[in-house]
Short mmCIF file of C-alpha atoms and ligand atoms in Angstrom, two decimals:
data_model
loop_
_atom_site.label_atom_id
_atom_site.label_comp_id
_atom_site.label_asym_id
_atom_site.label_seq_id
_atom_site.Cartn_x
_atom_site.Cartn_y
_atom_site.Cartn_z
CA MET Q 1 210.65 122.97 112.62
CA ALA Q 2 209.37 120.35 115.04
CA LYS Q 3 211.56 117.44 115.96
CA LYS Q 4 210.81 114.25 114.04
CA LEU Q 5 208.48 112.09 116.13
CA LYS Q 6 209.74 108.66 117.08
CA LYS Q 7 207.70 106.19 115.07
CA LYS Q 8 208.24 103.49 117.70
CA ILE Q 9 205.36 102.45 119.97
CA ASN Q 10 202.50 104.99 119.78
CA SER Q 11 204.08 108.02 118.23
CA MET Q 12 201.49 110.31 119.82
CA TRP Q 13 202.45 109.62 123.40
CA GLY Q 14 205.18 107.00 123.27
CA GLY Q 15 208.01 109.19 124.54
CA ARG Q 16 208.22 107.75 128.03
CA PHE Q 17 207.36 104.17 127.09
CA SER Q 18 209.89 101.45 126.38
CA ILE Q 19 207.83 98.47 125.30
CA GLN Q 20 204.85 98.13 123.02
CA THR Q 21 201.30 97.90 124.38
CA SER Q 22 199.81 94.43 124.41
CA THR Q 23 197.28 93.54 121.75
CA ILE Q 24 194.51 93.12 124.25
CA MET Q 25 195.37 96.51 125.77
CA GLU Q 26 195.11 97.98 122.29
CA GLN Q 27 191.66 96.43 121.96
CA ILE Q 28 190.28 97.64 125.25
CA ASN Q 29 191.88 101.05 124.86
CA SER Q 30 190.89 101.73 121.30
CA SER Q 31 187.71 103.59 120.49
CA ILE Q 32 188.20 104.23 116.80
CA ALA Q 33 185.54 101.67 115.87
CA ILE Q 34 183.06 103.92 117.63
CA ASP Q 35 184.38 107.47 117.60
CA HIS Q 36 185.26 107.61 113.90
CA ARG Q 37 181.80 109.18 113.81
CA LEU Q 38 183.32 112.32 115.33
CA ALA Q 39 185.58 112.86 112.31
CA GLU Q 40 183.77 115.88 110.84
CA GLN Q 41 183.49 117.60 114.21
CA ASP Q 42 187.10 116.81 115.06
CA ILE Q 43 188.42 118.39 111.89
CA LYS Q 44 186.16 121.39 112.28
CA GLY Q 45 187.40 121.82 115.83
CA SER Q 46 191.03 121.52 114.74
CA ILE Q 47 190.56 124.05 111.97
CA ALA Q 48 189.14 126.59 114.44
CA HIS Q 49 191.93 125.85 116.90
CA VAL Q 50 194.73 126.25 114.34
CA LYS Q 51 193.28 129.48 112.97
CA MET Q 52 193.14 130.85 116.48
CA LEU Q 53 196.74 129.75 117.21
CA ALA Q 54 197.91 131.64 114.13
CA HIS Q 55 195.77 134.68 114.94
CA GLN Q 56 197.34 134.77 118.39
CA LYS Q 57 200.78 134.32 116.86
CA ILE Q 58 201.30 131.12 118.80
CA ILE Q 59 202.15 129.40 115.53
CA SER Q 60 203.24 131.02 112.27
CA ASP Q 61 200.83 131.72 109.42
CA LYS Q 62 202.90 129.49 107.22
CA ILE Q 63 202.57 126.47 109.46
CA SER Q 64 198.92 127.22 110.09
CA GLU Q 65 198.17 127.28 106.36
CA LYS Q 66 200.04 124.06 105.86
CA ILE Q 67 198.09 122.36 108.64
CA LEU Q 68 194.78 123.71 107.39
CA ARG Q 69 195.43 122.42 103.87
CA GLY Q 70 196.40 119.07 105.32
CA LEU Q 71 193.25 118.91 107.44
CA VAL Q 72 191.07 119.54 104.41
CA THR Q 73 192.81 116.69 102.61
CA VAL Q 74 192.30 114.36 105.56
CA ARG Q 75 188.65 115.39 105.71
CA ASP Q 76 188.18 114.61 102.02
CA GLU Q 77 189.91 111.28 102.39
CA ILE Q 78 187.57 110.37 105.25
CA ARG Q 79 184.52 111.57 103.34
CA ASN Q 80 185.57 109.43 100.37
CA ASP Q 81 186.22 106.47 102.60
CA GLU Q 82 189.86 106.46 101.56
CA LEU Q 83 191.46 106.60 104.97
CA GLU Q 84 191.97 103.36 106.77
CA PHE Q 85 191.81 103.93 110.49
CA GLU Q 86 194.26 102.14 112.75
CA VAL Q 87 193.30 100.55 116.05
CA ARG Q 88 196.85 101.13 117.23
CA LEU Q 89 196.19 104.87 117.06
CA GLU Q 90 193.38 104.55 119.60
CA ASP Q 91 190.85 107.08 118.54
CA ILE Q 92 189.67 109.44 115.83
CA HIS Q 93 191.74 112.33 117.17
CA MET Q 94 195.03 110.48 116.89
CA ASN Q 95 194.13 108.83 113.62
CA ILE Q 96 193.51 112.23 112.09
CA GLU Q 97 196.63 113.77 113.57
CA SER Q 98 198.73 110.83 112.46
CA ARG Q 99 197.41 111.09 108.92
CA LEU Q 100 198.14 114.81 108.97
CA HIS Q 101 201.68 113.94 109.98
CA ASP Q 102 201.97 111.54 107.05
CA LEU Q 103 200.73 114.25 104.70
CA ILE Q 104 202.61 117.35 105.86
CA GLY Q 105 205.41 116.01 108.00
CA PRO Q 106 206.52 117.01 111.49
CA ASP Q 107 204.84 120.44 111.36
CA ALA Q 108 201.63 118.53 112.08
CA GLY Q 109 202.87 118.41 115.64
CA PHE Q 110 202.05 122.10 116.10
CA ILE Q 111 198.34 121.32 115.92
CA HIS Q 112 198.24 120.06 119.48
CA THR Q 113 199.69 123.24 120.97
CA ALA Q 114 197.56 124.55 123.84
CA ARG Q 115 195.06 121.71 123.76
CA SER Q 116 194.65 118.17 124.97
CA ARG Q 117 192.52 115.33 123.76
CA ASN Q 118 190.42 115.96 126.86
CA ASP Q 119 189.13 119.34 125.72
CA GLN Q 120 189.28 118.22 122.11
CA VAL Q 121 186.97 115.26 122.59
CA ALA Q 122 184.60 117.21 124.83
CA THR Q 123 184.31 119.87 122.11
CA ASP Q 124 183.85 117.38 119.29
CA PHE Q 125 181.29 115.45 121.23
CA ARG Q 126 179.26 118.55 122.12
CA MET Q 127 179.19 119.50 118.46
CA TRP Q 128 178.13 115.99 117.55
CA VAL Q 129 175.28 115.98 120.06
CA ARG Q 130 174.26 119.43 118.83
CA ASP Q 131 174.10 118.14 115.24
CA SER Q 132 172.16 115.14 116.40
CA ILE Q 133 169.61 117.32 118.20
CA ASP Q 134 169.27 119.40 115.05
CA SER Q 135 168.33 116.29 113.11
CA ILE Q 136 166.05 114.84 115.77
CA ILE Q 137 163.89 117.94 116.22
CA PRO Q 138 162.44 117.85 112.67
CA LYS Q 139 161.72 114.16 113.15
CA ILE Q 140 159.68 114.95 116.24
CA SER Q 141 157.91 117.65 114.23
CA SER Q 142 156.98 115.14 111.53
CA ASN Q 143 155.44 112.91 114.14
CA MET Q 144 153.51 115.86 115.55
CA ASP Q 145 152.26 116.70 112.05
CA ASN Q 146 151.10 113.16 111.52
CA PHE Q 147 149.35 112.93 114.88
CA LEU Q 148 147.70 116.26 114.08
CA GLU Q 149 146.56 114.94 110.74
CA LEU Q 150 144.95 111.94 112.42
CA ALA Q 151 143.38 114.26 114.98
CA GLU Q 152 141.97 116.48 112.25
CA LYS Q 153 140.43 113.56 110.41
CA ASN Q 154 138.96 112.19 113.60
CA ARG Q 155 137.75 115.26 115.42
CA GLU Q 156 134.32 113.66 115.73
CA THR Q 157 135.25 109.99 115.78
CA ILE Q 158 133.85 108.58 118.97
CA MET Q 159 135.86 106.01 120.87
CA PRO Q 160 135.96 104.72 124.40
CA GLY Q 161 138.43 106.52 126.64
CA PHE Q 162 140.16 104.28 129.13
CA THR Q 163 141.40 104.33 132.66
CA HIS Q 164 142.98 101.11 133.92
CA LEU Q 165 142.39 99.93 130.33
CA GLN Q 166 138.71 99.69 131.27
CA SER Q 167 136.17 101.68 129.29
CA ALA Q 168 135.79 104.91 131.20
CA GLN Q 169 134.07 107.67 129.22
CA PRO Q 170 133.48 108.35 125.54
CA ILE Q 171 136.11 110.55 123.95
CA THR Q 172 137.05 111.48 120.43
CA PHE Q 173 139.89 109.79 118.62
CA GLY Q 174 141.10 113.25 117.68
CA HIS Q 175 141.41 114.18 121.32
CA HIS Q 176 143.45 111.08 122.02
CA MET Q 177 145.80 111.90 119.14
CA LEU Q 178 146.24 115.45 120.42
CA ALA Q 179 147.49 114.05 123.72
CA TYR Q 180 150.53 112.77 121.80
CA VAL Q 181 151.01 116.12 120.07
CA GLU Q 182 151.27 117.68 123.53
CA MET Q 183 153.79 115.08 124.72
CA LEU Q 184 155.93 115.40 121.62
CA SER Q 185 155.96 119.15 121.85
CA ARG Q 186 157.35 118.90 125.37
CA ASP Q 187 159.92 116.44 124.03
CA LYS Q 188 160.94 118.98 121.45
CA GLU Q 189 161.33 121.62 124.14
CA ARG Q 190 163.52 119.28 126.15
CA PHE Q 191 165.82 118.88 123.16
CA PHE Q 192 165.90 122.63 122.58
CA GLU Q 193 166.76 123.09 126.25
CA ALA Q 194 169.49 120.46 126.06
CA ARG Q 195 170.89 122.20 123.00
CA ARG Q 196 170.88 125.59 124.66
CA ARG Q 197 172.65 124.24 127.73
CA LEU Q 198 175.32 122.32 125.85
CA ASN Q 199 176.26 125.24 123.69
CA GLU Q 200 179.38 126.31 125.59
CA CYS Q 201 182.81 125.44 124.35
CA PRO Q 202 185.35 123.34 126.28
CA LEU Q 203 188.17 123.93 123.80
CA GLY Q 204 191.20 125.60 125.36
CA SER Q 205 190.68 123.97 128.74
CA ALA Q 206 193.50 121.65 127.70
CA ALA Q 207 194.05 118.62 129.93
CA LEU Q 208 192.22 120.11 132.92
CA ALA Q 209 193.98 123.26 134.08
CA GLY Q 210 193.87 125.57 131.08
CA THR Q 211 197.03 126.61 129.27
CA SER Q 212 199.92 129.05 129.54
CA PHE Q 213 199.66 129.93 125.84
CA PRO Q 214 197.90 133.23 125.07
CA ILE Q 215 194.91 131.58 123.39
CA ASP Q 216 191.60 133.25 122.57
CA ARG Q 217 188.84 130.96 123.74
CA VAL Q 218 186.08 133.33 122.73
CA MET Q 219 187.32 133.22 119.16
CA THR Q 220 187.23 129.41 118.91
CA ALA Q 221 183.92 129.23 120.74
CA LYS Q 222 182.29 131.67 118.30
CA ASP Q 223 183.91 130.02 115.31
CA LEU Q 224 182.43 126.68 116.30
CA GLY Q 225 178.97 128.10 116.86
CA PHE Q 226 179.09 128.06 120.65
CA GLU Q 227 177.57 130.78 122.79
CA LYS Q 228 180.76 131.19 124.85
CA PRO Q 229 183.70 129.27 126.30
CA MET Q 230 183.02 127.12 129.35
CA ALA Q 231 184.05 128.97 132.47
CA ASN Q 232 185.85 126.24 134.37
CA SER Q 233 188.50 124.10 132.71
CA ILE Q 234 188.04 121.19 135.13
CA ASP Q 235 184.32 121.14 134.55
CA ALA Q 236 184.82 121.54 130.81
CA VAL Q 237 186.82 118.35 130.40
CA SER Q 238 184.89 116.17 132.84
CA ASP Q 239 181.30 117.31 132.39
CA ARG Q 240 179.00 115.03 130.48
CA ASP Q 241 175.74 116.62 131.63
CA PHE Q 242 175.09 117.52 128.04
CA ALA Q 243 175.15 113.86 127.10
CA LEU Q 244 172.88 113.03 130.03
CA ASP Q 245 170.49 115.80 129.01
CA PHE Q 246 170.44 114.39 125.52
CA VAL Q 247 169.94 110.80 126.58
CA SER Q 248 167.26 111.68 129.10
CA ALA Q 249 165.36 113.85 126.60
CA ALA Q 250 165.63 110.92 124.21
CA SER Q 251 164.42 108.47 126.84
CA ILE Q 252 161.36 110.54 127.63
CA CYS Q 253 160.54 111.06 123.97
CA ALA Q 254 161.04 107.38 123.25
CA THR Q 255 158.84 106.49 126.20
CA HIS Q 256 156.04 108.52 124.67
CA LEU Q 257 156.44 106.70 121.38
CA SER Q 258 156.45 103.42 123.22
CA ARG Q 259 153.17 104.20 124.92
CA PHE Q 260 151.56 104.82 121.57
CA ALA Q 261 153.23 101.74 120.13
CA GLU Q 262 151.66 99.77 122.95
CA GLU Q 263 148.27 101.27 122.17
CA LEU Q 264 148.71 100.30 118.54
CA VAL Q 265 149.50 96.73 119.53
CA ILE Q 266 146.34 96.58 121.63
CA TRP Q 267 144.14 98.51 119.21
CA SER Q 268 145.18 96.48 116.17
CA SER Q 269 144.45 93.17 117.89
CA GLU Q 270 141.60 90.99 116.72
CA GLN Q 271 139.82 91.65 120.03
CA PHE Q 272 139.93 95.44 119.75
CA GLY Q 273 140.05 96.04 116.00
CA PHE Q 274 140.17 99.82 116.54
CA VAL Q 275 142.81 100.43 113.91
CA GLN Q 276 144.57 98.61 111.17
CA ILE Q 277 148.28 98.99 110.70
CA SER Q 278 149.11 98.83 107.01
CA ASP Q 279 150.64 95.71 105.51
CA SER Q 280 153.85 97.60 104.96
CA PHE Q 281 154.28 97.81 108.72
CA SER Q 282 153.10 94.33 109.63
CA THR Q 283 154.47 90.86 109.22
CA GLY Q 284 152.90 87.45 108.81
CA SER Q 285 153.53 84.26 110.69
CA SER Q 286 155.42 81.33 109.22
CA ILE Q 287 152.91 78.91 110.70
CA MET Q 288 149.60 80.73 111.22
CA PRO Q 289 148.36 81.95 107.86
CA GLN Q 290 145.74 84.31 109.29
CA LYS Q 291 148.23 86.35 111.31
CA ARG Q 292 149.11 89.98 110.84
CA ASN Q 293 151.55 91.07 113.48
CA PRO Q 294 152.24 94.68 114.46
CA ASP Q 295 156.00 94.10 114.50
CA ALA Q 296 157.03 97.68 113.88
CA ALA Q 297 155.03 98.87 116.87
CA GLU Q 298 156.44 96.08 119.00
CA LEU Q 299 159.98 96.91 117.94
CA ILE Q 300 159.48 100.57 118.71
CA ARG Q 301 158.38 99.47 122.17
CA ALA Q 302 161.49 97.33 122.58
CA LYS Q 303 164.00 99.78 121.15
CA VAL Q 304 162.84 102.26 123.71
CA ALA Q 305 164.13 99.84 126.34
CA ILE Q 306 167.56 100.10 124.73
CA ILE Q 307 167.36 103.89 124.89
CA SER Q 308 166.31 104.13 128.52
CA GLY Q 309 168.80 101.39 129.40
CA ALA Q 310 171.46 103.64 127.91
CA LEU Q 311 170.43 106.42 130.27
CA ILE Q 312 171.14 104.16 133.22
CA SER Q 313 174.45 103.11 131.63
CA LEU Q 314 175.61 106.69 131.26
CA LEU Q 315 174.51 107.70 134.74
CA THR Q 316 176.39 104.72 136.07
CA VAL Q 317 179.55 105.49 134.12
CA LEU Q 318 179.54 108.98 135.59
CA LYS Q 319 178.45 108.42 139.14
CA GLY Q 320 181.80 107.29 140.54
CA LEU Q 321 184.18 109.44 138.52
CA PRO Q 322 186.48 111.81 140.35
CA LEU Q 323 187.30 115.06 138.56
CA ALA Q 324 188.62 115.66 136.02
CA TYR Q 325 189.05 113.27 133.07
CA SER Q 326 189.06 109.48 133.41
CA LYS Q 327 189.16 107.05 130.54
CA ASP Q 328 185.72 105.79 131.53
CA LEU Q 329 184.46 108.86 129.70
CA GLN Q 330 185.47 107.27 126.43
CA GLU Q 331 182.47 104.94 126.76
CA ASP Q 332 180.04 107.86 126.57
CA LYS Q 333 180.15 107.89 122.77
CA GLU Q 334 178.96 104.36 122.26
CA ILE Q 335 176.03 105.05 124.57
CA VAL Q 336 175.03 108.33 122.95
CA PHE Q 337 175.41 107.01 119.41
CA ARG Q 338 173.24 104.03 120.28
CA VAL Q 339 170.60 106.36 121.67
CA ASN Q 340 170.75 108.61 118.63
CA ASP Q 341 170.49 105.73 116.16
CA ASN Q 342 167.64 104.03 117.92
CA LEU Q 343 165.72 107.24 118.52
CA CYS Q 344 166.06 108.33 114.89
CA LEU Q 345 164.89 104.92 113.78
CA VAL Q 346 161.83 104.83 116.02
CA LEU Q 347 160.89 108.41 115.17
CA ASP Q 348 161.10 107.66 111.44
CA ALA Q 349 159.24 104.38 111.78
CA MET Q 350 156.49 105.90 113.87
CA ALA Q 351 156.07 108.90 111.59
CA GLU Q 352 155.63 106.73 108.54
CA MET Q 353 153.46 104.17 110.27
CA LEU Q 354 151.14 106.96 111.39
CA THR Q 355 150.43 107.92 107.80
CA GLU Q 356 149.29 104.40 107.07
CA ILE Q 357 146.93 103.70 109.91
CA THR Q 358 143.31 102.97 109.13
CA VAL Q 359 140.93 104.06 111.83
CA ASN Q 360 137.94 101.75 112.12
CA LYS Q 361 135.37 104.36 113.06
CA LYS Q 362 132.46 101.93 113.29
CA VAL Q 363 134.28 99.59 115.63
CA LEU Q 364 135.39 102.49 117.79
CA ARG Q 365 131.89 103.80 118.05
CA LYS Q 366 130.43 100.43 118.85
CA SER Q 367 133.01 99.93 121.55
CA ALA Q 368 132.24 103.39 122.94
CA GLU Q 369 128.60 102.47 123.19
CA ALA Q 370 129.49 99.63 125.53
CA LYS Q 371 127.56 99.33 128.72
CA PHE Q 372 127.48 102.14 131.24
CA ILE Q 373 130.11 104.30 129.56
CA THR Q 374 127.94 107.39 130.12
CA ALA Q 375 127.26 106.66 133.79
CA THR Q 376 129.24 109.75 134.77
CA ASP Q 377 127.07 111.86 132.46
CA LEU Q 378 124.01 110.58 134.29
CA ALA Q 379 125.56 111.43 137.64
CA ASP Q 380 126.40 114.96 136.39
CA TYR Q 381 122.84 115.29 135.07
CA LEU Q 382 121.31 114.48 138.44
CA VAL Q 383 123.51 117.08 140.08
CA SER Q 384 122.75 119.78 137.52
CA ASN Q 385 119.00 119.22 137.32
CA TYR Q 386 117.93 117.87 140.68
CA ASN Q 387 118.88 118.64 144.16
CA TYR Q 388 121.67 116.09 144.64
CA ASN Q 389 125.29 116.63 145.42
CA PHE Q 390 127.77 114.58 143.43
CA ARG Q 391 128.35 111.95 146.11
CA GLN Q 392 124.63 111.28 146.37
CA SER Q 393 124.13 111.08 142.64
CA HIS Q 394 127.14 108.75 142.36
CA GLN Q 395 125.35 106.39 144.77
CA ILE Q 396 122.11 106.60 142.82
CA VAL Q 397 123.76 105.88 139.47
CA GLY Q 398 125.65 103.01 141.06
CA LYS Q 399 122.34 101.49 142.03
CA LEU Q 400 120.95 102.01 138.51
CA VAL Q 401 124.00 100.29 137.05
CA ARG Q 402 123.45 97.36 139.36
CA LYS Q 403 119.80 97.23 138.30
CA ALA Q 404 120.75 97.27 134.62
CA GLU Q 405 123.31 94.55 135.24
CA ASP Q 406 120.64 92.41 136.86
CA LEU Q 407 118.43 92.94 133.83
CA ASP Q 408 121.38 92.37 131.51
CA CYS Q 409 120.85 95.64 129.67
CA ASP Q 410 122.47 99.05 129.32
CA LEU Q 411 121.41 102.17 131.20
CA ASN Q 412 119.59 103.59 128.20
CA GLU Q 413 117.56 100.42 127.94
CA LEU Q 414 116.11 100.78 131.44
CA ASN Q 415 112.46 101.66 131.64
CA ILE Q 416 111.80 105.30 132.47
CA ASN Q 417 109.82 104.12 135.50
CA ILE Q 418 112.97 102.75 137.04
CA PHE Q 419 114.47 106.24 136.85
CA LYS Q 420 111.26 107.73 138.20
CA GLN Q 421 111.36 105.44 141.22
CA ILE Q 422 114.51 107.23 142.18
CA GLU Q 423 113.52 110.72 141.19
CA PRO Q 424 109.90 111.21 140.22
CA ASP Q 425 110.69 114.33 138.20
CA ILE Q 426 113.08 112.59 135.81
CA ASP Q 427 111.74 112.63 132.26
CA GLU Q 428 112.74 111.19 128.88
CA SER Q 429 115.49 113.76 128.52
CA VAL Q 430 117.58 111.44 130.66
CA PHE Q 431 118.12 109.28 127.58
CA ASP Q 432 119.78 112.18 125.74
CA VAL Q 433 122.27 112.34 128.53
CA LEU Q 434 123.13 108.69 128.04
CA ASN Q 435 123.91 109.16 124.34
CA VAL Q 436 127.65 109.03 123.54
CA ASP Q 437 127.58 111.88 121.03
CA ASN Q 438 125.91 114.15 123.53
CA SER Q 439 128.32 113.02 126.19
CA VAL Q 440 131.33 113.95 124.09
CA LYS Q 441 129.76 117.23 122.99
CA SER Q 442 129.11 118.18 126.58
CA ARG Q 443 132.80 117.91 127.54
CA GLY Q 444 133.47 121.44 126.38
CA SER Q 445 135.66 122.54 129.25
CA TYR Q 446 139.03 123.90 128.12
CA GLY Q 447 141.16 120.97 127.00
CA GLY Q 448 138.16 118.64 127.03
CA THR Q 449 137.18 116.07 124.45
CA SER Q 450 134.29 117.87 122.71
CA PRO Q 451 134.77 118.17 118.94
CA THR Q 452 134.64 121.98 119.22
CA GLU Q 453 137.43 121.99 121.78
CA VAL Q 454 139.44 119.51 119.72
CA ALA Q 455 138.97 121.68 116.63
CA ALA Q 456 140.13 124.74 118.55
CA ARG Q 457 143.26 122.95 119.77
CA ILE Q 458 144.03 121.74 116.25
CA ILE Q 459 143.85 125.29 114.95
CA GLU Q 460 146.18 126.44 117.73
CA TRP Q 461 148.64 123.65 117.01
CA ARG Q 462 148.63 124.33 113.29
CA LYS Q 463 149.50 127.95 114.02
CA ARG Q 464 152.19 127.01 116.53
CA ILE Q 465 153.78 124.44 114.29
CA LYS Q 466 154.05 126.90 111.42
N1 LIG X 501 189.32 108.72 123.11
C1 LIG X 501 189.33 109.49 124.31
C2 LIG X 501 187.89 109.68 124.78
O1 LIG X 501 187.02 109.51 124.02
C3 LIG X 501 189.94 110.82 124.06
C4 LIG X 501 190.47 111.49 125.27
C5 LIG X 501 191.71 110.80 125.73
N2 LIG X 501 192.30 111.46 126.82
C6 LIG X 501 193.18 110.89 127.63
N3 LIG X 501 193.60 111.58 128.61
N4 LIG X 501 193.59 109.66 127.43
O2 LIG X 501 187.66 109.99 125.92
#
């Protein structure tokens, strides 16, 4: 039977202290307002730990069963919102242990044999991040599905492709959508990678040096779904690479969403009119009745700043920390939770917004037929059919563009004689080369924008996604 804990001061560590902590100390020290979100993982971790302690005969079966029953009750109380957490008890770990103590008495004290909050929190947090990754991956998949859907419907939709946000060459809208499918699939891989790397268990590393109790770390690691126990107890309690991996994967993924959000803002503007974002994802103005603002896209763009800002925060928390544990590490949760919440929100918002985008095919086509967009096609044509190298033909087409500019017309409106002045053999077939459909069709190199290539990539993606 464990000795009755002194209820004075903080009963979890108050043994050597003679006066109470100040209120402001309690405030700065407490993390329960944030880390209550680790409750499920904490109880799961404790259950595995206690079972192992009993299996190893470090505690008796009787006490183990009593603790396990108590933990299930605490878990139910938390699930039913019946447990009021106390700031005085600092964090989720001590709130749970204290409640266990209230429920089963001093035997609760056996739970903390051969562990410390340092390995406990590292274990809980890894499990939390793992769960988060498991919920984020399907959200990325939904976005990929929806981009694919848009690609499928717009395999042949001609639009201007941009470099420097200047019309560059005609492309298909489907091809542009597939670019995001590629990005998101790399994002997914990054999360899978992060998950694989984090899946080693810190539990049993205790404060930093391991423990003298005959624990079985492989048993707890397996029980909690980890690949194996972490191999160095100092590393185990002080490493937050897994959180960095998570936050950086999130930042990259969010950056991709932000780039598309930015395109939506531009494309849905009056001046572009390429797409229409549905009313359900737009807002009006309180003063200008005609307005339809792409707020959701703008907010996705801004929330991404919060996510990548969090990456810098976490890097900065870690950069000056000596090994092993320092209390600074407590701040990692707030950062990671913020990243998780914002990323989930932007992924959900983007996925739904994508299903409600109207693509203005006519406007896109008209914009793609803007002046000189097929100038590169003409240059390629001169190289393929006449005896010019690319640099020479680039010069020639440059001159033709200048000529057309002087005449205030497009290349395909130039008289054939103007072409013939340059190359007497040129015939009417030059005008086919200047046509946007032909231009797009001709870009049949692997990964190019031709509708056949786009269709082939869509088929591949559909197979891969299945
Ligand atoms: N709430 C703490 C955290 O999140 C738990 C670990 C406390 N460890 C300690 N040595 N004070 O980091």
